[in-house]
């Protein structure tokens, strides 16, 4: 199994508070991703990283920021949480295929966030 | 834009076959398939690259039609362990390693 851990696994917070989710990998994979999963929507990409300090936006990035100061850690921050950000958040890691596109994704166990 | 998966849900008896389809409005470079059981993380099944077809596990295989921008996942002689939600994830040409765009999923229930 890929060494990828997320913390916290569960969090309940109030609207307007800041929240940071952490993703830690021991695989030394170059690429890291944050997805959110909501009923009826599947998995949607929030942000991704292609190296230390190299990040970019996904399709649902509004209200989220990320940082990657070390290869092994990818942080997702909600500066001011809203109820619409209640979701299950999955971190994933990968290496690219030889052709350069996204390779197999290894997912963390998920972080369930509830914003009241 | 998310690829469209069909059917949204299917219920089968153990031993029956199933087909799950994934269709995109954009050109595709590759297609991934994942399975997720309730309360767990998605796990990788297989990847289909442009110009090829790859068989991943056991009695699960898939096809990729680049011209039609479609992929199909075939589950033969389904087992109880195949139950779960199946997602296709697509890579568009020029997308690089910037992640997958997933469909909304197909719920598969296998009954004894």
Coordinates of C-alpha atoms in Angstrom, one line a residue, chain A residues 9 31 33 35 37 40-45 48 59 90 96-97 99-110, chain B residues 1-2 29-30 32 34 36 39-44 47 49 87 91 95-105:
Chain A
X9 CA -9.6 12.2 9.7
X31 CA 2.5 14.9 -7.9
X33 CA -3.7 16.3 -5.4
X35 CA -10.1 16.2 -4.3
X37 CA -16.2 14.1 -2.8
X40 CA -24.0 13.3 -6.7
X41 CA -20.8 15.0 -7.8
X42 CA -18.1 12.3 -7.6
X43 CA -14.6 13.5 -7.1
X44 CA -13.7 17.0 -8.0
X45 CA -10.1 18.4 -8.1
X48 CA -2.7 20.0 -7.3
X59 CA -11.9 22.9 -11.1
X90 CA -9.2 13.0 -0.4
X96 CA 3.5 10.6 -14.3
X97 CA 3.3 8.0 -17.0
X99 CA 4.2 9.8 -21.8
X100 CA 4.0 12.6 -19.2
X101 CA 0.3 12.4 -18.3
X102 CA -1.2 11.5 -14.9
X103 CA -0.3 8.0 -13.7
X104 CA -2.1 5.7 -11.2
X105 CA -3.5 7.7 -8.3
X106 CA -3.0 6.4 -4.8
X107 CA -5.6 7.9 -2.4
X108 CA -5.4 8.6 1.3
X109 CA -8.2 7.5 3.6
X110 CA -10.0 10.8 3.4
Chain B
X1 CA -16.4 19.2 -17.7
X2 CA -17.0 15.8 -16.0
X29 CA -5.7 11.0 -24.0
X30 CA -6.2 8.3 -21.5
X32 CA -8.5 5.5 -15.6
X34 CA -11.3 3.2 -9.9
X36 CA -14.6 2.7 -4.1
X39 CA -16.4 4.6 3.6
X40 CA -13.1 3.7 1.9
X41 CA -10.7 5.4 -0.5
X42 CA -10.9 4.8 -4.2
X43 CA -8.5 2.2 -5.5
X44 CA -7.0 2.0 -9.0
X47 CA -5.5 2.7 -17.1
X49 CA -3.8 4.7 -23.0
X87 CA -15.5 5.9 -11.3
X91 CA -7.0 12.9 -19.1
X95 CA -3.3 17.9 -19.8
X96 CA 0.0 16.6 -18.5
X97 CA 0.0 15.2 -15.0
X98 CA -2.5 17.8 -13.7
X99 CA -4.9 15.2 -12.4
X100 CA -8.0 13.4 -13.5
X101 CA -11.5 14.6 -14.2
X102 CA -13.8 12.0 -12.7
X103 CA -17.3 11.0 -13.6
X104 CA -20.0 11.0 -11.0
X105 CA -19.8 7.3 -10.5

